[in-house]
XYZ file of C-alpha atoms in Angstrom:
657
model
C 0.000 0.000 0.000
C 1.471 3.313 -1.090
C 1.469 6.171 1.437
C -0.623 9.206 0.637
C -0.587 12.928 1.349
C 2.434 14.499 3.033
C 4.103 11.161 3.677
C 3.890 10.332 -0.038
C 5.728 13.551 -0.902
C 8.354 12.780 1.730
C 8.874 9.314 0.247
C 9.477 10.875 -3.150
C 12.001 13.328 -1.738
C 13.755 10.490 0.098
C 14.069 8.554 -3.150
C 15.364 11.648 -4.938
C 18.004 12.169 -2.234
C 19.589 8.798 -2.981
C 19.033 8.897 -6.760
C 22.566 8.975 -8.153
C 21.335 10.020 -11.602
C 20.306 13.436 -10.257
C 22.703 16.336 -9.782
C 24.219 17.032 -6.371
C 22.315 20.299 -6.049
C 18.994 18.594 -6.733
C 19.719 15.752 -4.323
C 20.678 18.194 -1.563
C 17.596 20.310 -2.269
C 15.322 17.288 -1.877
C 17.127 16.296 1.306
C 16.705 19.790 2.746
C 13.005 19.855 1.873
C 12.629 16.442 3.492
C 14.141 17.820 6.729
C 11.899 20.867 6.706
C 8.664 18.920 6.126
C 9.198 15.947 8.444
C 7.420 17.696 11.306
C 4.287 18.036 9.132
C 3.951 14.289 8.636
C 0.850 12.737 10.261
C -0.657 9.290 10.682
C 0.956 6.584 12.788
C 0.926 3.910 10.071
C 2.319 6.248 7.431
C 4.982 7.570 9.832
C 6.031 4.024 10.718
C 6.502 3.179 7.051
C 8.358 6.439 6.426
C 10.635 5.883 9.426
C 11.439 2.369 8.220
C 12.368 3.621 4.753
C 14.414 6.523 6.137
C 16.434 4.249 8.408
C 17.018 1.602 5.724
C 18.139 4.129 3.105
C 20.390 6.141 5.440
C 21.906 3.082 7.109
C 22.829 1.602 3.746
C 24.266 4.869 2.454
C 26.316 5.668 5.589
C 27.861 2.200 5.805
C 28.614 1.935 2.085
C 30.353 5.302 1.741
C 33.484 6.689 3.332
C 33.576 9.848 5.513
C 35.169 12.887 3.933
C 37.374 15.446 5.675
C 36.802 18.110 3.045
C 33.592 19.974 3.840
C 33.095 20.984 0.197
C 33.055 17.339 -0.833
C 29.674 16.234 -2.318
C 29.820 13.010 -0.327
C 30.368 14.920 2.910
C 27.360 17.123 2.222
C 25.168 14.089 1.553
C 26.300 12.356 4.743
C 25.645 15.568 6.620
C 22.080 15.838 5.305
C 21.451 12.219 6.335
C 22.365 12.997 9.941
C 20.172 16.100 9.841
C 17.234 13.944 8.688
C 17.715 11.727 11.751
C 17.776 14.846 13.899
C 14.573 16.255 12.369
C 12.594 13.022 12.700
C 9.694 13.706 15.108
C 9.785 11.661 18.309
C 7.066 9.103 18.881
C 6.233 5.413 18.968
C 7.040 5.111 15.273
C 10.723 5.852 16.007
C 11.067 3.793 19.208
C 11.851 0.431 17.488
C 14.643 2.121 15.538
C 16.201 4.117 18.395
C 18.695 1.402 19.380
C 19.533 0.726 15.736
C 20.214 4.396 15.069
C 22.338 4.644 18.234
C 24.395 1.615 17.204
C 24.980 3.224 13.821
C 25.973 6.582 15.312
C 28.505 5.041 17.698
C 30.253 3.299 14.806
C 30.487 6.233 12.429
C 33.957 7.615 11.795
C 33.149 11.164 10.777
C 34.865 14.504 10.598
C 34.472 17.040 13.397
C 31.335 18.725 12.066
C 29.410 15.479 11.644
C 30.618 13.960 14.916
C 29.240 16.950 16.815
C 25.879 16.262 15.219
C 26.213 12.575 16.134
C 26.785 13.467 19.785
C 23.689 15.676 19.852
C 21.644 12.878 18.292
C 22.920 10.360 20.835
C 21.970 12.685 23.696
C 18.489 13.388 22.299
C 17.701 9.716 21.636
C 18.786 8.710 25.137
C 16.755 11.493 26.738
C 13.538 10.591 24.928
C 13.646 6.798 24.565
C 15.925 5.786 27.468
C 17.184 2.582 25.830
C 18.597 -0.247 27.921
C 22.326 -0.451 28.568
C 24.450 -2.037 25.874
C 28.107 -3.025 25.880
C 28.239 -1.930 22.258
C 28.267 1.689 23.421
C 31.761 3.064 23.421
C 33.579 6.300 22.828
C 33.118 7.735 19.381
C 36.015 6.813 17.071
C 38.693 9.498 16.843
C 36.661 11.878 19.030
C 39.738 12.545 21.148
C 41.305 14.270 18.132
C 38.678 17.031 18.202
C 38.618 19.601 20.990
C 35.076 20.633 20.083
C 33.893 17.036 20.394
C 35.691 16.678 23.718
C 33.641 19.626 24.992
C 30.472 17.593 24.423
C 31.723 14.299 25.861
C 31.291 15.296 29.567
C 27.622 16.122 28.916
C 27.163 12.737 27.273
C 28.862 10.963 30.185
C 26.575 12.741 32.669
C 23.548 11.520 30.730
C 24.922 7.988 30.599
C 25.522 8.064 34.342
C 21.950 9.185 34.978
C 20.565 6.339 32.863
C 23.026 3.527 33.595
C 24.438 4.379 37.014
C 24.697 0.782 38.194
C 26.551 -0.243 35.040
C 29.132 2.544 34.706
C 29.747 3.630 38.310
C 33.169 1.995 38.363
C 34.053 3.334 34.912
C 33.327 6.901 35.995
C 35.484 6.487 39.111
C 38.389 5.563 36.828
C 37.661 8.713 34.858
C 38.238 11.070 37.832
C 42.072 10.790 38.016
C 42.167 11.495 34.285
C 40.038 14.602 34.862
C 42.483 15.869 37.488
C 45.370 15.399 35.097
C 43.483 16.976 32.202
C 42.491 20.210 33.976
C 46.145 20.742 34.970
C 47.404 20.690 31.387
C 48.612 24.016 30.030
C 51.006 25.302 27.391
C 54.392 26.506 28.528
C 55.359 30.157 28.356
C 57.699 29.378 25.469
C 54.851 27.768 23.542
C 52.607 30.772 24.152
C 55.261 33.129 22.803
C 55.809 31.013 19.711
C 54.545 32.842 16.573
C 52.788 29.652 15.528
C 50.738 29.456 18.719
C 47.076 29.129 17.724
C 44.905 31.087 20.160
C 41.650 29.678 18.762
C 42.786 26.104 19.342
C 43.901 27.051 22.855
C 40.438 28.479 23.605
C 38.821 25.255 22.375
C 41.206 23.300 24.591
C 40.313 25.366 27.662
C 36.613 25.074 26.860
C 37.026 21.287 26.950
C 38.770 21.598 30.324
C 35.956 23.729 31.769
C 33.315 21.312 30.449
C 35.217 18.493 32.112
C 35.282 20.471 35.365
C 31.502 20.868 35.077
C 31.205 17.091 34.844
C 33.323 16.757 37.976
C 31.033 19.229 39.742
C 28.095 16.958 38.902
C 29.634 13.803 40.386
C 31.718 15.313 43.194
C 29.298 14.422 45.989
C 28.980 10.868 44.667
C 32.754 10.354 44.541
C 33.673 12.755 47.338
C 36.244 10.488 48.988
C 37.966 9.822 45.674
C 37.976 13.509 44.739
C 39.367 14.408 48.156
C 42.268 12.049 47.492
C 43.153 14.185 44.470
C 42.203 17.495 46.107
C 45.637 19.062 45.620
C 45.426 18.421 41.884
C 41.885 19.787 41.865
C 42.939 23.056 43.505
C 45.925 23.442 41.185
C 43.787 22.645 38.155
C 41.109 25.192 39.031
C 43.745 27.859 39.640
C 45.315 26.884 36.317
C 42.000 27.577 34.580
C 41.636 30.940 36.316
C 45.146 32.029 35.386
C 44.959 30.944 31.750
C 41.343 31.619 30.780
C 41.431 34.388 28.128
C 39.623 37.560 29.279
C 37.723 37.733 26.000
C 35.839 34.463 26.618
C 33.245 35.518 29.187
C 30.988 32.471 28.857
C 33.845 30.103 29.629
C 34.725 31.842 32.888
C 31.042 32.031 33.806
C 30.695 28.278 33.341
C 33.818 27.847 35.463
C 32.270 29.760 38.370
C 29.026 27.795 38.134
C 31.019 24.571 38.349
C 33.167 26.003 41.149
C 30.075 26.781 43.258
C 29.021 23.126 43.076
C 32.521 21.888 43.856
C 32.865 24.237 46.832
C 29.570 22.967 48.222
C 31.444 19.804 49.235
C 32.357 20.328 52.878
C 35.588 18.323 52.808
C 36.879 20.132 49.719
C 36.556 23.749 50.914
C 39.517 23.768 53.359
C 41.820 22.663 50.538
C 41.463 26.151 49.020
C 42.774 27.898 52.138
C 46.316 28.180 50.765
C 45.158 29.867 47.537
C 42.634 32.214 49.156
C 44.950 35.220 48.825
C 45.275 34.553 45.102
C 41.508 34.217 44.743
C 41.054 37.614 46.376
C 43.166 39.176 43.634
C 40.581 40.519 41.179
C 42.946 40.195 38.215
C 43.194 36.455 38.905
C 39.627 35.836 40.021
C 37.841 37.744 37.268
C 40.416 38.720 34.688
C 41.380 42.012 33.124
C 38.841 42.341 30.321
C 36.180 45.044 30.641
C 33.315 42.783 29.540
C 34.251 39.960 31.859
C 34.582 42.345 34.805
C 31.265 43.986 34.087
C 29.306 40.750 33.754
C 31.006 38.295 36.113
C 31.910 40.287 39.221
C 28.652 39.458 41.066
C 28.953 35.726 40.360
C 32.672 35.640 41.144
C 32.430 37.556 44.413
C 29.399 35.616 45.630
C 31.253 32.344 44.964
C 34.318 33.597 46.817
C 32.172 34.913 49.679
C 30.571 31.486 50.148
C 34.007 29.899 50.359
C 35.327 32.540 52.773
C 32.248 32.242 54.975
C 32.497 28.469 55.328
C 36.223 28.400 56.131
C 36.289 31.583 58.226
C 37.081 29.559 61.336
C 40.434 28.577 59.820
C 41.467 31.998 58.527
C 44.467 33.786 59.966
C 44.191 37.465 60.846
C 46.186 38.267 57.710
C 43.632 36.491 55.513
C 40.763 38.091 57.430
C 42.350 41.493 56.821
C 42.548 40.690 53.118
C 38.874 39.688 53.081
C 37.902 42.908 54.867
C 39.799 44.912 52.267
C 38.131 43.157 49.306
C 34.575 43.032 50.605
C 34.817 46.433 52.265
C 35.349 47.860 48.795
C 32.474 45.804 47.426
C 30.224 47.116 50.186
C 30.773 50.640 48.846
C 30.877 49.776 45.140
C 27.679 51.164 43.649
C 28.375 49.429 40.325
C 27.639 46.090 42.002
C 24.043 44.939 42.576
C 22.579 45.624 46.001
C 22.462 41.885 46.727
C 26.262 41.699 46.417
C 26.751 44.799 48.577
C 24.453 43.307 51.216
C 26.237 39.961 50.981
C 29.558 41.760 51.492
C 28.185 43.381 54.641
C 27.006 40.039 56.020
C 30.404 38.477 55.355
C 32.221 41.323 57.112
C 29.992 40.942 60.157
C 30.526 37.171 60.196
C 34.278 37.789 60.332
C 33.933 40.066 63.368
C 33.372 37.221 65.805
C 36.317 35.310 64.294
C 38.597 38.283 64.963
C 37.517 38.528 68.582
C 37.893 34.795 69.168
C 41.458 34.813 67.884
C 42.374 37.770 70.074
C 40.824 36.175 73.162
C 42.512 32.844 72.445
C 45.861 34.586 71.999
C 45.459 36.538 75.249
C 44.923 33.339 77.235
C 48.149 31.867 75.846
C 51.477 32.589 77.474
C 52.583 35.681 75.568
C 55.792 37.591 75.202
C 56.304 41.043 76.626
C 54.930 42.671 73.498
C 51.534 41.062 73.956
C 51.884 38.901 70.859
C 51.201 35.199 70.931
C 54.374 34.038 69.210
C 52.890 30.615 68.483
C 50.181 32.083 66.264
C 51.360 35.602 65.484
C 48.091 37.091 66.773
C 48.319 40.494 68.421
C 45.338 41.917 70.352
C 46.237 45.297 68.893
C 45.985 43.905 65.365
C 42.631 42.341 66.157
C 41.252 45.615 67.533
C 42.557 47.435 64.473
C 40.615 45.060 62.194
C 37.492 45.530 64.293
C 37.908 49.292 64.068
C 38.381 49.063 60.308
C 35.169 47.039 59.985
C 33.358 49.574 62.169
C 34.576 52.396 59.937
C 33.291 50.595 56.853
C 29.844 50.161 58.410
C 29.708 53.766 59.618
C 30.751 54.973 56.188
C 27.922 52.946 54.653
C 25.574 54.456 57.243
C 26.659 57.874 56.068
C 25.826 56.947 52.476
C 22.394 55.754 53.618
C 21.595 58.937 55.532
C 22.973 61.402 52.997
C 21.932 59.756 49.732
C 19.706 56.684 49.798
C 17.244 57.743 52.496
C 16.664 61.309 51.207
C 16.260 59.953 47.665
C 13.635 57.484 48.874
C 11.815 60.103 50.953
C 11.687 62.413 47.945
C 9.507 59.844 46.164
C 7.068 59.494 49.077
C 3.675 61.131 49.518
C 3.493 62.969 52.871
C 0.799 61.671 55.201
C -0.379 64.739 57.125
C -2.826 65.308 59.958
C -5.667 67.833 59.678
C -3.882 70.506 61.693
C -0.511 70.088 59.997
C 0.379 72.066 56.860
C 1.486 70.108 53.822
C 5.197 70.407 53.199
C 7.553 68.308 51.212
C 9.090 65.265 52.803
C 12.549 66.613 52.314
C 11.701 69.917 54.024
C 9.931 68.174 56.896
C 12.531 65.561 57.633
C 15.895 65.867 55.996
C 16.459 69.637 56.069
C 15.196 69.943 59.610
C 17.404 67.074 60.685
C 20.407 68.613 58.953
C 19.789 71.899 60.744
C 19.608 70.091 64.057
C 22.895 68.354 63.397
C 24.572 71.614 62.409
C 23.486 73.432 65.522
C 24.310 70.432 67.647
C 27.818 70.095 66.248
C 28.503 73.795 66.758
C 27.409 73.533 70.342
C 29.388 70.355 70.912
C 32.670 72.156 70.253
C 32.176 74.070 73.485
C 32.051 70.893 75.548
C 35.678 69.997 74.847
C 34.736 66.353 74.368
C 37.181 63.602 73.563
C 35.810 63.247 70.044
C 36.123 66.962 69.432
C 39.749 66.965 70.523
C 40.798 64.187 68.183
C 38.869 64.893 64.992
C 36.359 67.365 63.675
C 35.139 64.743 61.235
C 35.651 61.164 62.300
C 34.875 59.785 58.887
C 37.727 61.684 57.281
C 40.079 59.427 59.166
C 37.881 56.451 58.299
C 37.994 57.158 54.595
C 41.743 57.646 54.592
C 42.261 54.355 56.401
C 40.003 52.381 54.077
C 41.114 54.100 50.844
C 37.462 54.470 49.861
C 36.525 57.823 48.315
C 33.502 59.694 49.629
C 31.304 61.098 46.884
C 30.423 64.730 47.472
C 27.271 64.793 45.362
C 24.169 62.719 45.064
C 24.623 62.153 41.326
C 26.668 58.977 41.512
C 24.089 57.322 43.756
C 21.031 58.232 41.720
C 21.698 55.307 39.391
C 21.886 52.868 42.301
C 18.844 54.113 44.222
C 17.561 51.382 46.511
C 14.004 50.181 46.835
C 12.093 50.592 50.063
C 12.525 46.954 51.104
C 16.221 46.912 50.202
C 16.878 50.052 52.209
C 15.017 48.707 55.252
C 17.066 45.513 55.070
C 20.296 47.494 54.759
C 19.466 49.749 57.720
C 18.589 46.768 59.888
C 21.796 44.963 58.920
C 23.950 48.046 59.548
C 22.500 48.828 62.967
C 22.660 45.202 64.073
C 26.173 44.928 62.667
C 27.501 48.006 64.450
C 26.143 46.660 67.726
C 27.946 43.354 67.062
C 31.215 45.131 66.285
C 31.017 47.274 69.424
C 30.348 44.146 71.479
C 33.476 42.549 70.038
C 35.503 45.703 70.701
C 34.336 45.691 74.300
C 35.292 42.033 74.752
C 38.482 42.110 72.679
C 41.678 42.241 74.800
C 43.882 45.297 74.583
C 47.537 45.330 73.571
C 49.594 44.427 76.621
C 51.979 47.086 77.891
C 55.622 46.110 77.992
C 56.964 45.485 81.450
C 59.653 43.538 83.200
C 57.136 41.416 85.073
C 57.369 37.722 84.353
C 54.222 36.160 82.809
C 54.029 33.713 85.700
C 53.654 36.580 88.151
C 50.447 37.883 86.580
C 47.759 37.342 89.172
C 44.101 36.641 88.725
C 43.353 40.171 89.927
C 45.540 41.643 87.195
C 43.716 39.607 84.561
C 40.327 40.686 85.853
C 41.370 44.318 85.824
C 42.680 43.915 82.290
C 39.385 42.463 81.096
C 37.387 45.252 82.709
C 39.565 47.859 81.016
C 38.575 46.512 77.603
C 35.278 48.370 77.828
C 37.166 51.650 77.532
C 37.293 52.542 73.851
C 40.384 54.121 72.356
C 40.158 57.697 71.045
C 40.013 56.456 67.438
C 37.194 54.065 68.293
C 35.287 56.822 70.088
C 35.597 59.127 67.084
C 34.027 56.617 64.707
C 31.301 55.545 67.135
C 30.399 59.176 67.842
C 29.967 59.751 64.109
C 27.736 56.702 63.920
C 25.486 58.162 66.625
C 24.143 60.806 64.245
C 23.754 58.422 61.322
C 22.045 55.824 63.495
C 19.407 58.288 64.660
C 18.740 59.334 61.087
C 18.500 55.745 59.824
C 15.664 54.980 62.249
C 13.537 57.332 60.112
C 13.191 54.505 57.586
C 10.281 53.177 59.684
C 8.272 56.276 58.744
C 8.130 55.111 55.124
C 5.232 52.728 54.484
C 3.677 51.134 51.408
C -0.050 51.319 50.735
C -1.764 50.466 47.470
C 1.572 50.237 45.722
C 2.581 53.781 46.735
C 5.095 55.044 49.269
C 3.893 57.296 52.080
C 5.730 59.056 54.876
C 3.933 58.909 58.211
C 3.958 62.066 60.293
C 4.226 59.977 63.469
C 5.498 56.444 63.715
C 3.344 53.694 65.125
C 4.070 52.622 68.678
C 3.191 49.078 67.654
C 5.767 48.891 64.850
C 8.035 45.907 65.631
C 10.702 47.151 63.221
C 10.899 50.504 64.976
C 11.104 48.914 68.415
C 13.860 46.606 67.185
C 15.911 49.416 65.633
C 15.602 51.679 68.680
C 16.478 48.860 71.061
C 19.450 47.806 68.915
C 20.643 51.397 68.700
C 20.401 51.848 72.477
C 22.136 48.560 73.300
C 25.031 49.560 71.062
C 25.999 52.222 73.619
C 24.759 50.600 76.832
C 27.609 48.078 76.793
C 30.301 50.788 76.882
C 32.199 51.768 79.980
C 30.778 54.797 81.843
C 33.717 56.924 80.707
C 33.309 56.056 77.013
C 29.535 56.360 77.283
C 29.805 59.807 78.829
C 32.306 61.027 76.239
C 29.884 60.231 73.428
C 26.691 61.502 75.036
C 28.193 64.756 76.302
C 29.043 65.629 72.706
C 25.791 64.301 71.218
C 23.132 65.150 73.816
C 21.819 68.118 71.829
C 21.373 65.990 68.701
C 19.737 63.279 70.779
C 17.184 65.630 72.360
C 16.370 67.157 68.967
C 15.881 63.683 67.540
C 13.560 62.610 70.363
C 11.348 65.628 69.670
C 10.635 64.350 66.153
C 8.609 61.358 67.331
C 7.246 60.275 70.725
C 8.428 56.722 70.101
C 12.047 57.885 69.869
C 11.955 58.648 73.583
C 12.003 54.873 74.105
C 15.736 54.968 73.508
C 16.149 57.152 76.582
C 14.094 54.620 78.534
C 16.413 51.827 77.381
C 19.434 53.828 78.532
C 17.886 54.674 81.897
C 16.802 51.086 82.498
C 20.413 49.898 82.575
C 21.718 50.096 86.147
C 25.246 50.982 85.077
C 24.119 53.820 82.818
C 21.213 55.328 84.766
C 23.242 57.851 86.732
C 25.645 58.555 83.870
C 22.963 59.261 81.268
C 20.763 61.009 83.833
C 23.547 63.422 84.776
C 24.326 64.250 81.142
C 20.666 64.814 80.293
C 19.953 66.790 83.460
C 22.972 69.046 82.930
C 21.847 69.740 79.386
C 18.304 70.638 80.477
C 19.394 72.768 83.448
C 21.620 74.853 81.182
C 18.519 75.684 79.125
C 16.031 76.519 81.879
C 16.106 80.183 80.889
C 14.564 79.275 77.517
C 11.429 77.999 79.230
C 10.475 81.601 80.143
């Protein structure tokens, strides 16, 4: 019975394709039309007959002719169109009986690079759809190892085979892992790179095959974790080899590397192996490369991958490596070209390192130390630890300044004021920001007369902070307009900053001080001396007081974020905050507890210089007075804060009339 309709036309085109009496152009044209119209074929019986004829004709032609290396060869073009017909055949029950036969044919073909790539794609597609049973006839494609492009596809094929035939090839894949480690460590020598005959395109194909192989390793690493750990040194060297040699112009390759690296670094036993190369990874030229495109597109992925690694091995980092991490992610925290998620991630990482710094300083102080106060067994100095804590505090305070001077005013400018009946309508900026700026100005002018510790050491604490961190402060709002934060992002940032500053101050209070040189033997240090030393930690140094005093103003301003609310998709600014707002209570309590833990002397130094700003701030909202209640509720600060506040009010009794 002859097929009818579309299938009949396809049969005619199939016959014309293998009709040697026709010209090459006509045969190729019929083959191309056959490919284009296969998806229009209908009818199960007709499709079964067509599939049978297609397989028989192509199988006979492919086995009776020889592959050609010259792409312009007529025979090569005909063999190519035959493989394309297989690829265009619609999936269904009509093709299922022939799936294994087609696979057996594809595995035996000895083709040139172009056709082998098509064979690999066909093998993958047929296995995905029909899931044939395992066969020992399956083997590596002949001569595939001579093509770098084909080698790029082999790892994907092996992953698919492992998914389908895990019980059959588990041992074979384990034997593949040592070869992977050796392969990713291969690289041309410097002399070969400088050779005029060095082919950069071939080198890129070679590295692409290495990265694809690394992606395969990332897929199986948790299955063969013990075996991979045995070759962990080679793995680390191989991954660093790829980072060093990956051309900056190939962005996709480096992106695929980082995706694979994230999976590899998720293995708990593998992460510590990268401790020795962490300094190299924190070098942006090595981690990301020097190309503009690769830097612009891959910095978020690269830094998030590195942050995950640093976070998980932070317990094993030396103070030198922690300092390096603070330098890198401190810059990222203030880099407005990075997405907010990366800036926020950088802040979280910095705060996670704070406790590590304190723990190392405390551990070093309990060890028998030399006269200089340095634990010579670990090289940890309490002074170095406090310096790192101060540097982290400066970074957070600097970010708080950016929030109060740029992000928060920009957000408030987009809000609709929510006014009461007896309150005139004014702009949000006039009501909040300008008034607050005036209060700060008058407060700072008045503070100079108090002769406070902060006033004696610096008129602007952040100037010292910026110089120490090498981070420029932008003088205008223009550079931040592009990176304006959403309401939710800004609330999250404010909460993280205020909680983080409290954590840093806690660590500063608990962190031991640098021991003073003396001729007293370590064995003669009594328990009383140690207790006195610990109690003295709560006294902040002048530099620490300067930065924390600057934060006081920014912290009060950041609490204003709770006034911004969302209703019906629009932003409003409440004239008075809600006493039931949990976010406001949390921020005020966190802000108060930041200063409660200080020694009375340090506490008094800050509040004497900032009491005017504090009183002005409390007048803005009744709920802000809760901070004063938190300060007065602490037994150690009741008299101290009460005396400062009472002195301030008594000096202004004449203004009451």
